[in-house]
Amino acid sequence: MGKVAPVLVVLVILTTLWYGAALAMNWDQAQTLADDDAGWTDVATAALTLERPLLPTPDQVVGEMIRGVFGYNVVSSRSLLFHAGVTAWAASLGFMVALIAGMTLAIGIVHIRTLDRALMPWLIVSQAVPVLAIAPMVVVVLGNIGLTGVTPKALIAGWLSFFPITTGMVKGLRSSDPMRRDLLRTYSATGTQVFMKLRWPDSMAFLFPAMKVAAPLALVGAIVAELPTGAQAGLGARLLTGSYYGHTPQIWAALFMAAILAMLAVAAVDGAQALLVRARGGRL
Amino acid sequence: MTHNSLPRPDTGSGQNRGPDALPDHGVVKPDHGVAETVIEARHLGVTFAADRQQTVALTGVDLAIREGEFVSLIGPSGCGKTTLLRLIADLEQATTGTLLVNGVAPEQARKQRAYGYVFQAPALYPWRNVERNVMLPLEVMGLPRAERQARAARVLDLVGLAAFRRRFPWQLSGGMQQRASIARALSFEPNLLLMDEPFGALDEITRDGLTLHLHQLWRRTGLTAMFVTHSVPEAVFLSTRIVVMSSHPGRIVAVIESTLPRERDLDVRETPEYLAVAHAVRAALREGHRDG
Ligand SMILES: Nc1ncnc2c1ncn2[C@@H]1O[C@H](COP(=O)(O)OP(=O)(O)OP(=O)(O)O)[C@@H](O)[C@H]1O
Ligand SMILES: [Mg+2]
């Protein structure tokens, strides 16, 4: 109860503000459409029920979502769930790419001194490239060399999300307590053993927060990769067609669906972390 | 009781340590005869340089420790006790002098897994429960699972933690953690045990109990021990020799031979010999303090 109440209060405030904003932003359009002798209540009602409003109301968005989720068969291209699934699949693959690339890079950086110096600047540059802006171009370029379908989406999602994994893992792999490292040295443990028995377990406390950052980023990457005109499916494509036809509720429904996916992704990371914590007797 | 000797890489490099020399075989080394020199330090010195500031942690250390001895290091904080132990363990490099462990360079001795080390802090792995912490060296050394479990059970029993083997380090008191770390060092039955204030965090009763345990273990196995402590009674009770150190610069000020019999129990602390040795140690400590 103590947790739910504040959330509800914020929800009520946000919804109220939203209705207010919708009223203000849609007023002009409603007035144009209304009869000359319409009272201000009529205009207000119209402003909150427009078919192509500038800003749809919460109930319009929720209605659109319910229709999108429950109104159609999930394999239909009109189903919001179908599009969410397409995006989630691409984002998951991208997240896997990010995990594998991020960990490999981190292991290399931690173990090979020259890699640390040679690679890090490039990784930083890679994150300075505005992938969001050039993603459509990347998709087109990749399509030209035969990479189509989910692959370019996963690559962009991976590109956008590997960096937190790399930095988190580098920090984690280096976080081992010197005395615990000395201990393994007294057993003359091999480098591999030091990695498996100390560095890797130590890095987990850094990997999970990094994954919590990376998972939503992978989702953003997948959506952005769906924006190019070629994309037929996915939340990105929904955003695009929604804005193309001025069907704003559809845009907002897709946005909310993306937010829900992001929350699910973070919850999945949390779940995996909880499993590890349990295996470790209650602490990460 | 199992008699498996541990796989030790790099063996056969000119030292006579057959399986029989491994501890816990019921072999008690004779008090007489030619014992091997386990540790030999000559003019050993370490200077730490940090930010243009030089610390002479150790200087002019001459020390020879024979097989089967129990040697305590005692001295004020910062006199280089830990540093000396770390030199022997090849965790620190000497800047001057020479050091031999089992007749070979410390690095080689470390690679032969010649010693067990108990750090000043427990240094347990928080994601491993007590039992798996104790099994860590055995995993590294490649012992089969059943053997690992048997040995872990044995040493945990020895330090009185058998009932806590499934607990995680953070669920233990500081003293229990330290006992777990002692069990871990004993688990692979090294014949040289380097201990850095292992009982520092323990209450008096537990401390007495463990001290007696340690003494009996040493008697039974004939292992060689180096033991850092701040406690004069502990040092006198356990040791065949007591090395008194002083700081600024860290050095040895006196080496006191114990006149006590090798076989002891806690009652020995009431005897005149014991009091005489303790007196000599205290005098040397005071002397070193005045000089320093
Ligand atoms: N890595 C290091 N770098 C610089 N100085 C060091 C380092 N390790 C130890 N020292 C210095 O060397 C000296 C001896 O330290 P050491 O840890 O051996 O003392 P100690 O006798 O074990 O003390 P205590 O009883 O407090 O544990 C101290 O002055 C310490 O500051
Ligand atoms: Mg110390």
PDB file of N, CA and C and ligand atoms in Angstrom, chain B residues 46-50 53-58 74-86 92 120 196-197 228-230 245 247-248 250, ligand 1:
ATOM      1  N   VAL B  46      63.808  -4.728   1.823  1.00  0.00           N
ATOM      2  CA  VAL B  46      62.788  -4.231   0.891  1.00  0.00           C
ATOM      3  C   VAL B  46      62.598  -2.746   1.129  1.00  0.00           C
ATOM      4  N   THR B  47      62.655  -1.992   0.072  1.00  0.00           N
ATOM      5  CA  THR B  47      62.354  -0.564   0.150  1.00  0.00           C
ATOM      6  C   THR B  47      61.194  -0.284  -0.792  1.00  0.00           C
ATOM      7  N   PHE B  48      60.135   0.256  -0.245  1.00  0.00           N
ATOM      8  CA  PHE B  48      59.001   0.649  -1.089  1.00  0.00           C
ATOM      9  C   PHE B  48      59.178   2.089  -1.515  1.00  0.00           C
ATOM     10  N   ALA B  49      59.007   2.340  -2.791  1.00  0.00           N
ATOM     11  CA  ALA B  49      59.064   3.715  -3.278  1.00  0.00           C
ATOM     12  C   ALA B  49      57.683   4.105  -3.757  1.00  0.00           C
ATOM     13  N   ALA B  50      57.120   5.099  -3.125  1.00  0.00           N
ATOM     14  CA  ALA B  50      55.814   5.580  -3.556  1.00  0.00           C
ATOM     15  C   ALA B  50      55.808   7.103  -3.479  1.00  0.00           C
ATOM     16  N   GLN B  53      58.562   9.050  -2.039  1.00  0.00           N
ATOM     17  CA  GLN B  53      58.816   8.778  -0.637  1.00  0.00           C
ATOM     18  C   GLN B  53      59.239   7.335  -0.487  1.00  0.00           C
ATOM     19  N   GLN B  54      60.350   7.111   0.170  1.00  0.00           N
ATOM     20  CA  GLN B  54      60.867   5.762   0.299  1.00  0.00           C
ATOM     21  C   GLN B  54      60.601   5.236   1.696  1.00  0.00           C
ATOM     22  N   THR B  55      60.065   4.018   1.749  1.00  0.00           N
ATOM     23  CA  THR B  55      59.874   3.358   3.034  1.00  0.00           C
ATOM     24  C   THR B  55      60.780   2.142   3.083  1.00  0.00           C
ATOM     25  N   VAL B  56      61.674   2.131   4.039  1.00  0.00           N
ATOM     26  CA  VAL B  56      62.496   0.938   4.228  1.00  0.00           C
ATOM     27  C   VAL B  56      61.680  -0.011   5.090  1.00  0.00           C
ATOM     28  N   ALA B  57      60.989  -0.929   4.424  1.00  0.00           N
ATOM     29  CA  ALA B  57      60.104  -1.841   5.147  1.00  0.00           C
ATOM     30  C   ALA B  57      60.897  -2.911   5.873  1.00  0.00           C
ATOM     31  N   LEU B  58      62.005  -3.319   5.284  1.00  0.00           N
ATOM     32  CA  LEU B  58      62.859  -4.343   5.898  1.00  0.00           C
ATOM     33  C   LEU B  58      64.300  -4.051   5.517  1.00  0.00           C
ATOM     34  N   ILE B  74      57.207 -11.124  15.933  1.00  0.00           N
ATOM     35  CA  ILE B  74      56.477 -10.206  16.789  1.00  0.00           C
ATOM     36  C   ILE B  74      57.167  -8.860  16.725  1.00  0.00           C
ATOM     37  N   GLY B  75      56.393  -7.802  16.815  1.00  0.00           N
ATOM     38  CA  GLY B  75      56.980  -6.469  16.725  1.00  0.00           C
ATOM     39  C   GLY B  75      55.904  -5.439  16.506  1.00  0.00           C
ATOM     40  N   PRO B  76      56.255  -4.173  16.637  1.00  0.00           N
ATOM     41  CA  PRO B  76      55.246  -3.120  16.530  1.00  0.00           C
ATOM     42  C   PRO B  76      54.639  -3.047  15.128  1.00  0.00           C
ATOM     43  N   SER B  77      53.507  -2.412  15.041  1.00  0.00           N
ATOM     44  CA  SER B  77      52.824  -2.262  13.759  1.00  0.00           C
ATOM     45  C   SER B  77      53.726  -1.520  12.775  1.00  0.00           C
ATOM     46  N   GLY B  78      53.804  -2.059  11.573  1.00  0.00           N
ATOM     47  CA  GLY B  78      54.598  -1.403  10.545  1.00  0.00           C
ATOM     48  C   GLY B  78      56.064  -1.794  10.533  1.00  0.00           C
ATOM     49  N   CYS B  79      56.440  -2.827  11.295  1.00  0.00           N
ATOM     50  CA  CYS B  79      57.848  -3.211  11.354  1.00  0.00           C
ATOM     51  C   CYS B  79      58.217  -4.191  10.242  1.00  0.00           C
ATOM     52  N   GLY B  80      57.266  -4.537   9.391  1.00  0.00           N
ATOM     53  CA  GLY B  80      57.604  -5.352   8.233  1.00  0.00           C
ATOM     54  C   GLY B  80      57.330  -6.837   8.383  1.00  0.00           C
ATOM     55  N   LYS B  81      56.486  -7.212   9.330  1.00  0.00           N
ATOM     56  CA  LYS B  81      56.180  -8.627   9.514  1.00  0.00           C
ATOM     57  C   LYS B  81      55.453  -9.188   8.287  1.00  0.00           C
ATOM     58  N   THR B  82      54.402  -8.464   7.899  1.00  0.00           N
ATOM     59  CA  THR B  82      53.657  -8.901   6.721  1.00  0.00           C
ATOM     60  C   THR B  82      54.564  -8.915   5.497  1.00  0.00           C
ATOM     61  N   THR B  83      55.388  -7.887   5.384  1.00  0.00           N
ATOM     62  CA  THR B  83      56.284  -7.798   4.234  1.00  0.00           C
ATOM     63  C   THR B  83      57.211  -9.012   4.168  1.00  0.00           C
ATOM     64  N   LEU B  84      57.743  -9.428   5.313  1.00  0.00           N
ATOM     65  CA  LEU B  84      58.637 -10.587   5.325  1.00  0.00           C
ATOM     66  C   LEU B  84      57.896 -11.845   4.875  1.00  0.00           C
ATOM     67  N   LEU B  85      56.699 -12.015   5.379  1.00  0.00           N
ATOM     68  CA  LEU B  85      55.900 -13.174   4.979  1.00  0.00           C
ATOM     69  C   LEU B  85      55.597 -13.139   3.481  1.00  0.00           C
ATOM     70  N   ARG B  86      55.284 -11.953   2.990  1.00  0.00           N
ATOM     71  CA  ARG B  86      54.961 -11.816   1.566  1.00  0.00           C
ATOM     72  C   ARG B  86      56.177 -12.071   0.683  1.00  0.00           C
ATOM     73  N   GLU B  92      55.867 -10.410  -2.898  1.00  0.00           N
ATOM     74  CA  GLU B  92      56.601  -9.148  -2.870  1.00  0.00           C
ATOM     75  C   GLU B  92      58.037  -9.487  -3.281  1.00  0.00           C
ATOM     76  N   GLN B 120      46.138 -11.571   6.670  1.00  0.00           N
ATOM     77  CA  GLN B 120      45.747 -10.801   7.858  1.00  0.00           C
ATOM     78  C   GLN B 120      44.222 -10.630   7.922  1.00  0.00           C
ATOM     79  N   ASP B 196      49.559 -14.790   8.951  1.00  0.00           N
ATOM     80  CA  ASP B 196      49.682 -13.371   9.285  1.00  0.00           C
ATOM     81  C   ASP B 196      48.586 -12.992  10.274  1.00  0.00           C
ATOM     82  N   GLU B 197      48.909 -12.955  11.532  1.00  0.00           N
ATOM     83  CA  GLU B 197      47.945 -12.627  12.587  1.00  0.00           C
ATOM     84  C   GLU B 197      46.611 -13.341  12.398  1.00  0.00           C
ATOM     85  N   VAL B 228      52.807 -14.683  12.468  1.00  0.00           N
ATOM     86  CA  VAL B 228      52.888 -13.284  12.879  1.00  0.00           C
ATOM     87  C   VAL B 228      51.867 -13.034  13.970  1.00  0.00           C
ATOM     88  N   THR B 229      52.272 -12.370  15.034  1.00  0.00           N
ATOM     89  CA  THR B 229      51.333 -12.088  16.108  1.00  0.00           C
ATOM     90  C   THR B 229      51.747 -10.823  16.848  1.00  0.00           C
ATOM     91  N   HIS B 230      50.777 -10.243  17.527  1.00  0.00           N
ATOM     92  CA  HIS B 230      51.074  -9.122  18.415  1.00  0.00           C
ATOM     93  C   HIS B 230      51.039  -9.571  19.865  1.00  0.00           C
ATOM     94  N   MET B 245      61.011  -8.011  16.148  1.00  0.00           N
ATOM     95  CA  MET B 245      61.337  -7.018  15.123  1.00  0.00           C
ATOM     96  C   MET B 245      61.062  -5.612  15.618  1.00  0.00           C
ATOM     97  N   SER B 247      60.722  -1.270  14.096  1.00  0.00           N
ATOM     98  CA  SER B 247      60.399  -0.519  12.880  1.00  0.00           C
ATOM     99  C   SER B 247      61.308   0.692  12.683  1.00  0.00           C
ATOM    100  N   HIS B 248      61.178   1.266  11.490  1.00  0.00           N
ATOM    101  CA  HIS B 248      61.907   2.502  11.112  1.00  0.00           C
ATOM    102  C   HIS B 248      63.403   2.397  11.302  1.00  0.00           C
ATOM    103  N   GLY B 250      62.363  -1.352   9.330  1.00  0.00           N
ATOM    104  CA  GLY B 250      61.981  -2.678   9.794  1.00  0.00           C
ATOM    105  C   GLY B 250      63.176  -3.606   9.830  1.00  0.00           C
TER     106      GLY B 250
HETATM  107  N1  LIG C   1      52.891  -1.958  -1.051  1.00  0.00           N
HETATM  108  C1  LIG C   1      53.469  -1.075  -0.235  1.00  0.00           C
HETATM  109  N2  LIG C   1      53.842   0.133  -0.692  1.00  0.00           N
HETATM  110  C2  LIG C   1      54.440   1.030   0.110  1.00  0.00           C
HETATM  111  N3  LIG C   1      54.718   0.815   1.396  1.00  0.00           N
HETATM  112  C3  LIG C   1      54.365  -0.371   1.924  1.00  0.00           C
HETATM  113  C4  LIG C   1      53.708  -1.373   1.143  1.00  0.00           C
HETATM  114  N4  LIG C   1      53.474  -2.443   1.922  1.00  0.00           N
HETATM  115  C5  LIG C   1      53.948  -2.114   3.138  1.00  0.00           C
HETATM  116  N5  LIG C   1      54.483  -0.876   3.146  1.00  0.00           N
HETATM  117  C6  LIG C   1      55.147  -0.224   4.284  1.00  0.00           C
HETATM  118  O1  LIG C   1      56.107  -1.114   4.789  1.00  0.00           O
HETATM  119  C7  LIG C   1      56.108  -1.086   6.209  1.00  0.00           C
HETATM  120  C8  LIG C   1      55.917  -2.454   6.761  1.00  0.00           C
HETATM  121  O2  LIG C   1      54.594  -2.877   6.500  1.00  0.00           O
HETATM  122  P1  LIG C   1      54.026  -4.274   6.970  1.00  0.00           P
HETATM  123  O3  LIG C   1      52.672  -4.413   6.420  1.00  0.00           O
HETATM  124  O4  LIG C   1      55.011  -5.337   6.631  1.00  0.00           O
HETATM  125  O5  LIG C   1      53.953  -4.090   8.547  1.00  0.00           O
HETATM  126  P2  LIG C   1      53.464  -5.108   9.657  1.00  0.00           P
HETATM  127  O6  LIG C   1      54.614  -5.378  10.549  1.00  0.00           O
HETATM  128  O7  LIG C   1      52.810  -6.264   9.053  1.00  0.00           O
HETATM  129  O8  LIG C   1      52.422  -4.218  10.453  1.00  0.00           O
HETATM  130  P3  LIG C   1      51.038  -4.662  11.174  1.00  0.00           P
HETATM  131  O9  LIG C   1      51.412  -5.290  12.468  1.00  0.00           O
HETATM  132  O10 LIG C   1      50.330  -3.370  11.373  1.00  0.00           O
HETATM  133  O11 LIG C   1      50.336  -5.581  10.256  1.00  0.00           O
HETATM  134  C9  LIG C   1      55.057  -0.085   6.624  1.00  0.00           C
HETATM  135  O12 LIG C   1      55.707   1.133   6.926  1.00  0.00           O
HETATM  136  C10 LIG C   1      54.188   0.067   5.401  1.00  0.00           C
HETATM  137  O13 LIG C   1      53.716   1.379   5.328  1.00  0.00           O
END
